[in-house]
Amino acid sequence: MRPLVRKSTPPWDLNLVLNTLCKTPYLLSEDMNIANLSFKTAFLIAITSAKRLREMQALSIQNPYLQIFDDRIVFKLNPAFLPKDCITAFYSIFSSQEGVAVGIYQPIEINVQTADGELVCRCYKMNKCIYGLTSPQYKQVMCMGAKQNDLPPEYQKMLGELQTNNYSGPIAIMDILKEAIQKVQDD
């Protein structure tokens, strides 16, 4: 299995979008509707205030991320978006935690089809089978993921009942996850 090559640029063409915004139905005129004016305004504000162009991938015109009201526009970032530098840090920490350097696992990327489209997911393939209990922290991540993705209740219950190795020492990735979750909740 060969690793997938990811595009480092957003999946849209900025020049094409800007040119489109200069044409009907986004051209400023007396018969321009409020939704198109709001969309154009929100996009132009977002594009001029993003720290990096790649962060524009966190924007969406879908509910609940863009809501247009009579008196205001609510524009939220998609919490599923992680900047590239965060992803690189996660990969490094996970690889370290999963024993990649000593040959226990090897990272692989798998395409997963969802109702919202295709996702590229990083997984770890075990090179040699080592049986043992999971850490409470990893169990917590599995349970959160199962709940977030609305997996069947019996599966969630089974995950909740898993025994752990009771490890209570520091795990750097858990601090990063907690910070990321708090940041999303604060925004």
PDB file of C-alpha atoms in Angstrom:
ATOM      1  CA  MET A   1       0.000   0.000   0.000  1.00  0.00           C
ATOM      2  CA  ARG A   2       1.471   3.341  -1.044  1.00  0.00           C
ATOM      3  CA  PRO A   3       0.928   6.447   1.073  1.00  0.00           C
ATOM      4  CA  LEU A   4      -1.469   9.004  -0.330  1.00  0.00           C
ATOM      5  CA  VAL A   5      -0.135  12.336  -1.507  1.00  0.00           C
ATOM      6  CA  ARG A   6      -2.023  15.224   0.050  1.00  0.00           C
ATOM      7  CA  LYS A   7      -2.470  18.536  -1.670  1.00  0.00           C
ATOM      8  CA  SER A   8      -1.132  21.349   0.467  1.00  0.00           C
ATOM      9  CA  THR A   9      -3.359  23.985  -1.112  1.00  0.00           C
ATOM     10  CA  PRO A  10      -7.064  24.484  -0.523  1.00  0.00           C
ATOM     11  CA  PRO A  11      -9.384  22.531  -2.863  1.00  0.00           C
ATOM     12  CA  TRP A  12     -10.503  25.735  -4.587  1.00  0.00           C
ATOM     13  CA  ASP A  13      -8.993  28.418  -6.778  1.00  0.00           C
ATOM     14  CA  LEU A  14      -8.881  31.862  -5.123  1.00  0.00           C
ATOM     15  CA  ASN A  15      -8.707  33.734  -8.444  1.00  0.00           C
ATOM     16  CA  LEU A  16     -11.751  31.860  -9.732  1.00  0.00           C
ATOM     17  CA  VAL A  17     -13.710  32.690  -6.560  1.00  0.00           C
ATOM     18  CA  LEU A  18     -12.751  36.378  -6.666  1.00  0.00           C
ATOM     19  CA  ASN A  19     -13.642  36.614 -10.368  1.00  0.00           C
ATOM     20  CA  THR A  20     -16.984  34.929  -9.674  1.00  0.00           C
ATOM     21  CA  LEU A  21     -17.733  37.430  -6.906  1.00  0.00           C
ATOM     22  CA  CYS A  22     -17.357  40.222  -9.503  1.00  0.00           C
ATOM     23  CA  LYS A  23     -20.162  38.787 -11.638  1.00  0.00           C
ATOM     24  CA  THR A  24     -23.921  38.268 -11.338  1.00  0.00           C
ATOM     25  CA  PRO A  25     -25.461  37.305  -8.870  1.00  0.00           C
ATOM     26  CA  TYR A  26     -22.703  38.775  -6.652  1.00  0.00           C
ATOM     27  CA  LEU A  27     -22.283  42.024  -8.587  1.00  0.00           C
ATOM     28  CA  LEU A  28     -23.471  44.946  -6.494  1.00  0.00           C
ATOM     29  CA  SER A  29     -26.783  46.171  -7.941  1.00  0.00           C
ATOM     30  CA  GLU A  30     -30.234  47.225  -6.834  1.00  0.00           C
ATOM     31  CA  ASP A  31     -31.678  43.752  -7.459  1.00  0.00           C
ATOM     32  CA  MET A  32     -28.922  41.871  -5.602  1.00  0.00           C
ATOM     33  CA  ASN A  33     -30.493  39.711  -2.866  1.00  0.00           C
ATOM     34  CA  ILE A  34     -29.369  39.883   0.754  1.00  0.00           C
ATOM     35  CA  ALA A  35     -28.151  36.265   0.832  1.00  0.00           C
ATOM     36  CA  ASN A  36     -25.678  36.821  -2.024  1.00  0.00           C
ATOM     37  CA  LEU A  37     -24.533  40.148  -0.577  1.00  0.00           C
ATOM     38  CA  SER A  38     -24.093  38.510   2.844  1.00  0.00           C
ATOM     39  CA  PHE A  39     -22.161  35.584   1.391  1.00  0.00           C
ATOM     40  CA  LYS A  40     -19.867  37.901  -0.585  1.00  0.00           C
ATOM     41  CA  THR A  41     -19.271  40.150   2.442  1.00  0.00           C
ATOM     42  CA  ALA A  42     -18.611  37.234   4.788  1.00  0.00           C
ATOM     43  CA  PHE A  43     -16.172  35.654   2.341  1.00  0.00           C
ATOM     44  CA  LEU A  44     -14.252  38.885   1.751  1.00  0.00           C
ATOM     45  CA  ILE A  45     -13.988  39.534   5.496  1.00  0.00           C
ATOM     46  CA  ALA A  46     -12.831  35.958   6.089  1.00  0.00           C
ATOM     47  CA  ILE A  47     -10.242  35.964   3.285  1.00  0.00           C
ATOM     48  CA  THR A  48      -8.731  39.216   4.540  1.00  0.00           C
ATOM     49  CA  SER A  49      -8.645  38.145   8.184  1.00  0.00           C
ATOM     50  CA  ALA A  50      -7.360  34.554   7.927  1.00  0.00           C
ATOM     51  CA  LYS A  51      -3.852  34.100   9.286  1.00  0.00           C
ATOM     52  CA  ARG A  52      -2.925  31.751   6.442  1.00  0.00           C
ATOM     53  CA  LEU A  53      -4.672  30.903   3.201  1.00  0.00           C
ATOM     54  CA  ARG A  54      -4.810  27.221   4.145  1.00  0.00           C
ATOM     55  CA  GLU A  55      -6.946  28.158   7.171  1.00  0.00           C
ATOM     56  CA  MET A  56      -9.684  29.111   4.714  1.00  0.00           C
ATOM     57  CA  GLN A  57     -10.378  25.365   4.505  1.00  0.00           C
ATOM     58  CA  ALA A  58     -12.035  25.722   7.915  1.00  0.00           C
ATOM     59  CA  LEU A  59     -14.750  27.906   6.397  1.00  0.00           C
ATOM     60  CA  SER A  60     -18.028  26.518   5.143  1.00  0.00           C
ATOM     61  CA  ILE A  61     -21.254  27.995   3.825  1.00  0.00           C
ATOM     62  CA  GLN A  62     -23.189  25.042   5.257  1.00  0.00           C
ATOM     63  CA  ASN A  63     -25.290  25.223   8.426  1.00  0.00           C
ATOM     64  CA  PRO A  64     -24.360  25.628  11.224  1.00  0.00           C
ATOM     65  CA  TYR A  65     -21.138  27.355  10.095  1.00  0.00           C
ATOM     66  CA  LEU A  66     -22.786  30.179   8.119  1.00  0.00           C
ATOM     67  CA  GLN A  67     -26.109  31.444   9.380  1.00  0.00           C
ATOM     68  CA  ILE A  68     -27.776  34.429   7.772  1.00  0.00           C
ATOM     69  CA  PHE A  69     -30.302  36.371   9.836  1.00  0.00           C
ATOM     70  CA  ASP A  70     -32.197  39.568   9.023  1.00  0.00           C
ATOM     71  CA  ASP A  71     -29.899  41.668  11.192  1.00  0.00           C
ATOM     72  CA  ARG A  72     -26.611  39.745  11.244  1.00  0.00           C
ATOM     73  CA  ILE A  73     -24.441  36.972   9.884  1.00  0.00           C
ATOM     74  CA  VAL A  74     -22.952  34.312  12.143  1.00  0.00           C
ATOM     75  CA  PHE A  75     -19.794  32.873  10.633  1.00  0.00           C
ATOM     76  CA  LYS A  76     -18.094  29.996  12.517  1.00  0.00           C
ATOM     77  CA  LEU A  77     -15.046  27.901  11.721  1.00  0.00           C
ATOM     78  CA  ASN A  78     -15.589  24.192  11.213  1.00  0.00           C
ATOM     79  CA  PRO A  79     -14.198  22.576  14.398  1.00  0.00           C
ATOM     80  CA  ALA A  80     -13.116  19.505  12.421  1.00  0.00           C
ATOM     81  CA  PHE A  81     -10.396  21.597  10.731  1.00  0.00           C
ATOM     82  CA  LEU A  82      -6.886  21.274  12.124  1.00  0.00           C
ATOM     83  CA  PRO A  83      -4.080  23.469  10.779  1.00  0.00           C
ATOM     84  CA  LYS A  84      -1.208  21.597   9.150  1.00  0.00           C
ATOM     85  CA  ASP A  85       1.196  22.386  12.003  1.00  0.00           C
ATOM     86  CA  CYS A  86      -1.212  20.787  14.519  1.00  0.00           C
ATOM     87  CA  ILE A  87      -1.629  17.723  12.301  1.00  0.00           C
ATOM     88  CA  THR A  88       2.162  17.353  12.011  1.00  0.00           C
ATOM     89  CA  ALA A  89       2.494  17.575  15.805  1.00  0.00           C
ATOM     90  CA  PHE A  90      -0.291  14.989  16.289  1.00  0.00           C
ATOM     91  CA  TYR A  91       1.361  12.605  13.799  1.00  0.00           C
ATOM     92  CA  SER A  92       4.712  12.955  15.532  1.00  0.00           C
ATOM     93  CA  ILE A  93       3.270  12.357  19.005  1.00  0.00           C
ATOM     94  CA  PHE A  94       1.016   9.486  17.916  1.00  0.00           C
ATOM     95  CA  SER A  95       3.885   7.833  16.034  1.00  0.00           C
ATOM     96  CA  SER A  96       6.029   8.097  19.132  1.00  0.00           C
ATOM     97  CA  GLN A  97       3.263   6.757  21.374  1.00  0.00           C
ATOM     98  CA  GLU A  98       2.451   3.892  18.996  1.00  0.00           C
ATOM     99  CA  GLY A  99       6.043   2.630  18.824  1.00  0.00           C
ATOM    100  CA  VAL A 100       6.694   3.426  15.149  1.00  0.00           C
ATOM    101  CA  ALA A 101      10.403   4.056  15.780  1.00  0.00           C
ATOM    102  CA  VAL A 102      10.884   0.581  17.282  1.00  0.00           C
ATOM    103  CA  GLY A 103       8.891  -1.172  14.550  1.00  0.00           C
ATOM    104  CA  ILE A 104       5.757  -2.134  16.494  1.00  0.00           C
ATOM    105  CA  TYR A 105       3.448  -0.168  14.170  1.00  0.00           C
ATOM    106  CA  GLN A 106       3.701   1.564  10.832  1.00  0.00           C
ATOM    107  CA  PRO A 107       1.563   4.576   9.910  1.00  0.00           C
ATOM    108  CA  ILE A 108      -0.766   4.178   6.926  1.00  0.00           C
ATOM    109  CA  GLU A 109      -3.427   6.411   5.395  1.00  0.00           C
ATOM    110  CA  ILE A 110      -6.827   5.047   4.439  1.00  0.00           C
ATOM    111  CA  ASN A 111      -9.612   6.686   2.444  1.00  0.00           C
ATOM    112  CA  VAL A 112     -12.900   6.542   4.354  1.00  0.00           C
ATOM    113  CA  GLN A 113     -16.192   7.373   2.649  1.00  0.00           C
ATOM    114  CA  THR A 114     -18.632   9.332   4.829  1.00  0.00           C
ATOM    115  CA  ALA A 115     -22.002  10.929   4.191  1.00  0.00           C
ATOM    116  CA  ASP A 116     -20.149  14.258   3.782  1.00  0.00           C
ATOM    117  CA  GLY A 117     -17.533  12.937   1.367  1.00  0.00           C
ATOM    118  CA  GLU A 118     -14.211  11.158   1.505  1.00  0.00           C
ATOM    119  CA  LEU A 119     -11.754  11.559   4.401  1.00  0.00           C
ATOM    120  CA  VAL A 120      -8.105  10.566   4.536  1.00  0.00           C
ATOM    121  CA  CYS A 121      -7.521   8.896   7.898  1.00  0.00           C
ATOM    122  CA  ARG A 122      -4.165   8.078   9.448  1.00  0.00           C
ATOM    123  CA  CYS A 123      -4.101   4.631  11.013  1.00  0.00           C
ATOM    124  CA  TYR A 124      -1.418   2.449  12.524  1.00  0.00           C
ATOM    125  CA  LYS A 125      -0.871  -1.059  11.186  1.00  0.00           C
ATOM    126  CA  MET A 126       0.580  -3.466  13.741  1.00  0.00           C
ATOM    127  CA  ASN A 127       3.714  -5.185  12.454  1.00  0.00           C
ATOM    128  CA  LYS A 128       3.786  -7.791  15.221  1.00  0.00           C
ATOM    129  CA  CYS A 129       0.914  -8.628  17.501  1.00  0.00           C
ATOM    130  CA  ILE A 130       1.419  -7.569  21.111  1.00  0.00           C
ATOM    131  CA  TYR A 131      -1.520  -8.156  23.428  1.00  0.00           C
ATOM    132  CA  GLY A 132      -2.117  -5.841  26.345  1.00  0.00           C
ATOM    133  CA  LEU A 133      -4.586  -3.487  27.925  1.00  0.00           C
ATOM    134  CA  THR A 134      -5.072   0.014  26.551  1.00  0.00           C
ATOM    135  CA  SER A 135      -4.348   3.147  28.536  1.00  0.00           C
ATOM    136  CA  PRO A 136      -7.279   4.998  30.122  1.00  0.00           C
ATOM    137  CA  GLN A 137      -6.355   7.991  27.957  1.00  0.00           C
ATOM    138  CA  TYR A 138      -6.590   6.023  24.712  1.00  0.00           C
ATOM    139  CA  LYS A 139      -9.869   4.493  25.895  1.00  0.00           C
ATOM    140  CA  GLN A 140     -11.164   8.036  26.493  1.00  0.00           C
ATOM    141  CA  VAL A 141     -10.255   9.052  22.921  1.00  0.00           C
ATOM    142  CA  MET A 142     -11.981   5.944  21.514  1.00  0.00           C
ATOM    143  CA  CYS A 143     -15.122   6.621  23.583  1.00  0.00           C
ATOM    144  CA  MET A 144     -15.203  10.297  22.555  1.00  0.00           C
ATOM    145  CA  GLY A 145     -14.832   9.332  18.889  1.00  0.00           C
ATOM    146  CA  ALA A 146     -17.582   6.721  19.124  1.00  0.00           C
ATOM    147  CA  LYS A 147     -19.924   9.246  20.738  1.00  0.00           C
ATOM    148  CA  GLN A 148     -19.016  12.047  18.308  1.00  0.00           C
ATOM    149  CA  ASN A 149     -19.694   9.786  15.325  1.00  0.00           C
ATOM    150  CA  ASP A 150     -22.928   8.446  16.841  1.00  0.00           C
ATOM    151  CA  LEU A 151     -21.806   4.822  16.724  1.00  0.00           C
ATOM    152  CA  PRO A 152     -24.303   2.212  17.946  1.00  0.00           C
ATOM    153  CA  PRO A 153     -25.027   2.408  21.705  1.00  0.00           C
ATOM    154  CA  GLU A 154     -24.004  -1.217  22.264  1.00  0.00           C
ATOM    155  CA  TYR A 155     -20.573  -0.471  20.732  1.00  0.00           C
ATOM    156  CA  GLN A 156     -20.190   2.645  22.891  1.00  0.00           C
ATOM    157  CA  LYS A 157     -21.130   0.585  25.945  1.00  0.00           C
ATOM    158  CA  MET A 158     -18.572  -2.104  25.037  1.00  0.00           C
ATOM    159  CA  LEU A 159     -15.849   0.563  24.726  1.00  0.00           C
ATOM    160  CA  GLY A 160     -16.864   2.059  28.082  1.00  0.00           C
ATOM    161  CA  GLU A 161     -16.516  -1.329  29.762  1.00  0.00           C
ATOM    162  CA  LEU A 162     -12.996  -2.045  28.432  1.00  0.00           C
ATOM    163  CA  GLN A 163     -10.403  -2.676  31.109  1.00  0.00           C
ATOM    164  CA  THR A 164      -7.339  -0.441  31.033  1.00  0.00           C
ATOM    165  CA  ASN A 165      -3.756  -0.718  32.199  1.00  0.00           C
ATOM    166  CA  ASN A 166      -4.427   2.123  34.709  1.00  0.00           C
ATOM    167  CA  TYR A 167      -1.540   4.209  33.372  1.00  0.00           C
ATOM    168  CA  SER A 168      -1.690   7.612  35.067  1.00  0.00           C
ATOM    169  CA  GLY A 169       1.531   9.242  33.879  1.00  0.00           C
ATOM    170  CA  PRO A 170       1.783  12.128  31.440  1.00  0.00           C
ATOM    171  CA  ILE A 171       0.733  11.717  27.804  1.00  0.00           C
ATOM    172  CA  ALA A 172       1.552  14.811  25.761  1.00  0.00           C
ATOM    173  CA  ILE A 173      -1.123  14.167  23.132  1.00  0.00           C
ATOM    174  CA  MET A 174      -3.861  14.306  25.789  1.00  0.00           C
ATOM    175  CA  ASP A 175      -2.797  17.829  26.759  1.00  0.00           C
ATOM    176  CA  ILE A 176      -2.883  18.871  23.105  1.00  0.00           C
ATOM    177  CA  LEU A 177      -6.311  17.270  22.637  1.00  0.00           C
ATOM    178  CA  LYS A 178      -7.687  18.999  25.734  1.00  0.00           C
ATOM    179  CA  GLU A 179      -6.331  22.370  24.519  1.00  0.00           C
ATOM    180  CA  ALA A 180      -7.821  21.840  21.032  1.00  0.00           C
ATOM    181  CA  ILE A 181     -11.221  20.838  22.449  1.00  0.00           C
ATOM    182  CA  GLN A 182     -11.216  23.843  24.800  1.00  0.00           C
ATOM    183  CA  LYS A 183     -10.255  26.197  21.947  1.00  0.00           C
ATOM    184  CA  VAL A 184     -13.118  24.899  19.779  1.00  0.00           C
ATOM    185  CA  GLN A 185     -15.575  25.255  22.685  1.00  0.00           C
ATOM    186  CA  ASP A 186     -14.337  28.806  23.421  1.00  0.00           C
ATOM    187  CA  ASP A 187     -14.739  29.879  19.784  1.00  0.00           C
TER     188      ASP A 187
END
